[in-house]
Tab-separated table of C-alpha atoms in Angstrom:
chain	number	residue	atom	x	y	z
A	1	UNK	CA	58.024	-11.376	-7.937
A	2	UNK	CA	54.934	-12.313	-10.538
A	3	UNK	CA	52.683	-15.093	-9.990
A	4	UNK	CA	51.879	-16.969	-12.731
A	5	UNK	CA	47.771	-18.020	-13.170
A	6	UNK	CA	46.935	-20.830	-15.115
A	7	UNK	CA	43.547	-21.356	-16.213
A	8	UNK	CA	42.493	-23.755	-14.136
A	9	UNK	CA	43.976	-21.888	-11.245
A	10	UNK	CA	42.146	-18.364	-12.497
A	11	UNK	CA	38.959	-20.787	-12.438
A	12	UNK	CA	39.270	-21.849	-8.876
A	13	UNK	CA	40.261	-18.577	-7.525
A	14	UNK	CA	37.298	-16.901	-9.036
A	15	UNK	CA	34.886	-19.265	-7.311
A	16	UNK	CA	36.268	-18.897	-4.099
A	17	UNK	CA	35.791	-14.982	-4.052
A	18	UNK	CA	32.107	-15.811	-5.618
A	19	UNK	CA	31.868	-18.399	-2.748
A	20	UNK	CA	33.287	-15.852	-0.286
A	21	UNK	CA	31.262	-12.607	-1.773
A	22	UNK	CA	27.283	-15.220	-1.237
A	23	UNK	CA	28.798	-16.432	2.758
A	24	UNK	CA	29.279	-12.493	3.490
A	25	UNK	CA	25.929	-11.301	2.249
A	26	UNK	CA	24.057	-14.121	4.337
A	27	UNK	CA	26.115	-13.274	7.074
A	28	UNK	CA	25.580	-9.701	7.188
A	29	UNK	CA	21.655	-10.228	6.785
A	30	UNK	CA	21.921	-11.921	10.048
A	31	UNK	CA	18.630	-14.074	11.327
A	32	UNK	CA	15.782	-11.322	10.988
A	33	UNK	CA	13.659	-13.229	13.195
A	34	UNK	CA	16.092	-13.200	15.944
A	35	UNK	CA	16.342	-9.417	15.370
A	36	UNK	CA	12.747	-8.847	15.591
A	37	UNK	CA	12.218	-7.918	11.462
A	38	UNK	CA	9.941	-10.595	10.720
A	39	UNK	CA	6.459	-9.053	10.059
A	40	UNK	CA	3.509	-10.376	11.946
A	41	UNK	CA	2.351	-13.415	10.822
A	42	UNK	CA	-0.186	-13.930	7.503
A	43	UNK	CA	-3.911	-14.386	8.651
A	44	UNK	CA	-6.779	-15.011	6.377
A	45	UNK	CA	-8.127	-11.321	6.372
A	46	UNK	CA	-8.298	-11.441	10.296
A	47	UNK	CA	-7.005	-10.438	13.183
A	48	UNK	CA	-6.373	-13.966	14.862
A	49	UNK	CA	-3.034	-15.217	15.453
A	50	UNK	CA	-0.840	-11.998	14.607
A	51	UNK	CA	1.625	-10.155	16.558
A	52	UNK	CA	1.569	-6.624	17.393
A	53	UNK	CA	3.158	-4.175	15.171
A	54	UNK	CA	6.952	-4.335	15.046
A	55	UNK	CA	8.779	-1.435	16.487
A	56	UNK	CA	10.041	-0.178	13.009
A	57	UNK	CA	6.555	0.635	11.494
A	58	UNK	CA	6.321	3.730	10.164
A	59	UNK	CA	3.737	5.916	11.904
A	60	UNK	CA	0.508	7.252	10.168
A	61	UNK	CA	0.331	10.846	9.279
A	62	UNK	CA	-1.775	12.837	11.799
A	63	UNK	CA	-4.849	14.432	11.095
A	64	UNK	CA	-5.967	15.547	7.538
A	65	UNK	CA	-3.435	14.283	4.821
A	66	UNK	CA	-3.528	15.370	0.916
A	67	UNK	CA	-2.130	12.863	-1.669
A	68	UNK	CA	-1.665	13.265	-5.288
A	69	UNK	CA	-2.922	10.186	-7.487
A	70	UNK	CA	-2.979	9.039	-10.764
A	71	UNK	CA	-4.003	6.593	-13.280
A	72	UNK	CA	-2.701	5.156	-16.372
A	73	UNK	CA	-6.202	3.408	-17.486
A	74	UNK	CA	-8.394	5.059	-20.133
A	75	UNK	CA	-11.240	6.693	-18.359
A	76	UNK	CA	-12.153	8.761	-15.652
A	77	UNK	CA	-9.247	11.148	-14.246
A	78	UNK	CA	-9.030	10.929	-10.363
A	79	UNK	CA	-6.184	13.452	-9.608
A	80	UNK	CA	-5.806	13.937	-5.341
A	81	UNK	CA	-7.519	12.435	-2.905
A	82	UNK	CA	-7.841	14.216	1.216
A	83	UNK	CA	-8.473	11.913	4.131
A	84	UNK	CA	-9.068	13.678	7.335
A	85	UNK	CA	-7.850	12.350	9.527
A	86	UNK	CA	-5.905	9.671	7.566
A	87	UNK	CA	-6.033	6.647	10.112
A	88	UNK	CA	-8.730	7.254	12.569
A	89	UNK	CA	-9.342	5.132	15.100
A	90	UNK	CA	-12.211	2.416	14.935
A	91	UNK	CA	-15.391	4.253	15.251
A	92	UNK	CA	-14.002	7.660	14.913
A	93	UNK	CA	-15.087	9.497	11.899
A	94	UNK	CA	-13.640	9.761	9.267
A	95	UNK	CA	-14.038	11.740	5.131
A	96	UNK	CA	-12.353	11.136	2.358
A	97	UNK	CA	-12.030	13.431	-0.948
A	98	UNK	CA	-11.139	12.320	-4.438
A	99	UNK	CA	-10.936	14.912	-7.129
A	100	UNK	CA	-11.812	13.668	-10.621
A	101	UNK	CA	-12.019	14.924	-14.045
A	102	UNK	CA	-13.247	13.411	-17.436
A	103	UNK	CA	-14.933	14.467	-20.754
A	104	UNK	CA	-17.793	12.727	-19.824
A	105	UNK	CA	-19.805	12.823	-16.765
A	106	UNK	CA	-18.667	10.320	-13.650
A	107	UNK	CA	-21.768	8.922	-13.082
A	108	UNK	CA	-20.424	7.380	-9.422
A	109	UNK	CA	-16.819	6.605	-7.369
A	110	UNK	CA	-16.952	3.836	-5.277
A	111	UNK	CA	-14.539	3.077	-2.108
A	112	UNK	CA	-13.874	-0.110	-1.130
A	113	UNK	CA	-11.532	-0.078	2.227
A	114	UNK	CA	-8.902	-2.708	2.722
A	115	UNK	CA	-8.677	-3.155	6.763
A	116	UNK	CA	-7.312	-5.512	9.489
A	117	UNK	CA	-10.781	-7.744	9.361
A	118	UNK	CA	-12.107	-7.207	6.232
A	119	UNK	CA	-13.204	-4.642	3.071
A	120	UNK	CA	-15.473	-2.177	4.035
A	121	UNK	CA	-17.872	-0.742	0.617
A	122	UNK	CA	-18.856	3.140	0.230
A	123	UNK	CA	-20.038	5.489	-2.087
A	124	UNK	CA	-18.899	8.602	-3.124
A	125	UNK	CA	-21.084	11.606	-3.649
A	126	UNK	CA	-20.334	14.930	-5.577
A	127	UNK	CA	-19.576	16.970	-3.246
A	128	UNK	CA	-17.975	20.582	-5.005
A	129	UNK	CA	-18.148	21.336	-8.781
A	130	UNK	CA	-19.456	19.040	-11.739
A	131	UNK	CA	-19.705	15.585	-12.667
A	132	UNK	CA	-16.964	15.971	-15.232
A	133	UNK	CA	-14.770	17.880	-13.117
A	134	UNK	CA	-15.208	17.501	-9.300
A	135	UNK	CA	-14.656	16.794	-5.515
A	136	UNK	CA	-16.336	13.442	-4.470
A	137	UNK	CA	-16.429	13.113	-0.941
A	138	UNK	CA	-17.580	10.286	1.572
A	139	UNK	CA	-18.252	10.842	5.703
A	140	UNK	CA	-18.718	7.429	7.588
A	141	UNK	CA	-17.354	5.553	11.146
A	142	UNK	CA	-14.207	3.735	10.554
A	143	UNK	CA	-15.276	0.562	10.966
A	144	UNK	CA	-12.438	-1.470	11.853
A	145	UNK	CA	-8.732	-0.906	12.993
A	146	UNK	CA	-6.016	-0.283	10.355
A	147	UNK	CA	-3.109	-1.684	12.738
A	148	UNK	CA	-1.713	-4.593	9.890
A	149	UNK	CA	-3.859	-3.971	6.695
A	150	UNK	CA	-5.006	-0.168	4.936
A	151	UNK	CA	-5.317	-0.276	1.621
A	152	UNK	CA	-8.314	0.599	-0.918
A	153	UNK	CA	-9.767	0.048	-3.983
A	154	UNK	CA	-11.667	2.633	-5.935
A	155	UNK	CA	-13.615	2.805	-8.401
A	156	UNK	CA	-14.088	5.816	-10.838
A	157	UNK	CA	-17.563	4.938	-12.757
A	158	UNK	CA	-18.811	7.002	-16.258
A	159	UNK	CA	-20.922	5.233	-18.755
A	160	UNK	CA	-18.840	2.322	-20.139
A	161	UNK	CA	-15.312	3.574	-18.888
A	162	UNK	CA	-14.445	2.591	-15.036
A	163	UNK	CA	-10.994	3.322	-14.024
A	164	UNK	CA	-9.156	1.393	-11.325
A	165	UNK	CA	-7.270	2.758	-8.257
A	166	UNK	CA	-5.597	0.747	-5.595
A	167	UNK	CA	-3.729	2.404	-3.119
A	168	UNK	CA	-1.942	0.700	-0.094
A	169	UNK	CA	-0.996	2.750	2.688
A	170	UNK	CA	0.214	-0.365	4.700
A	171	UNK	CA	-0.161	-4.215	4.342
A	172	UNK	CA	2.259	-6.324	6.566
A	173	UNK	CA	-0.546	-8.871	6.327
A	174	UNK	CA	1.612	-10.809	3.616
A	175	UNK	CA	5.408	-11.458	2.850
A	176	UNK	CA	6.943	-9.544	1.091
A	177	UNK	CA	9.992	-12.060	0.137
């Protein structure tokens, strides 16, 4: 036995599955607040009047962690950067490591931290090798928690050329949909 589709038929058909194919994905997304997937809620660079971390954050890295890093902006190089220990706790101590190359001398790297309560400023000093081709490295107290924000901005300084870097480690500060 064949069924025969007329157009108009065809039409209506195909917006019912359509119709059918939007209910199901809704459906299966489910109410992520019930479940306990809606991120803590969006402060004004504090602390005040978030939750606590959600269960499914993903844990820092323990002790000293190596990344590679890189940078599509003319200028200074920076190529890996250490942290040890990656996510200390407030007023532990903590030193970061960038290397960086260019053809001209990095006159200075600058570190601007991205945590719960605010952006935390410091400076980089050469640490190992040359000013065209180095380690910079910075020793300080972390001076807030990294719990909902840890991110950073860095600066790679020489003569006119600065290069950009912003890594975000985590950042459930804002939505993400």
């Amino acid at each position: 036995m064949r069924i025969n589709f007329t157009e108009e038929k065809a039409f209506w058909l195909r917006g019912l599955i359509a119709l059918g194919i939007v209910a199901a994905l809704f459906t299966i997304g489910g109410d992520k607040e019930q479940e306990g997937l809606q991120g803590p809620v969006a402060g004004k660079g504090t602390t005040e009047n978030r939750e606590t971390v959600p269960e499914y954050t993903i844990p820092y890295p323990e002790g000293r962690t190596e990344m590679n890093v890189s940078s599509g902006e003319p200028g200074p190089k920076p190529s890996k950067m250490i942290a040890d220990p990656f996510a200390p706790k407030k007023g532990e101590m903590q030193t970061w490591r960038i290397k960086a190359a260019y053809e001209e001398p990095i006159d200075s790297i600058e570190m601007t931290l991205q945590l719960d309560s605010g952006e935390y400023p410091e400076t980089l000093k050469l640490a190992e090798g040359t000013a065209t081709d180095g380690w910079w490295e910075g020793t300080w107290n972390m001076p807030d928690s990294t719990e909902h924000r840890y991110a950073a901005v860095i600066l790679l300084k020489s003569g006119k050329a600065t290069t950009k870097v912003k890594p975000v480690f985590r950042d459930i500060t804002r939505t993400i949909f």
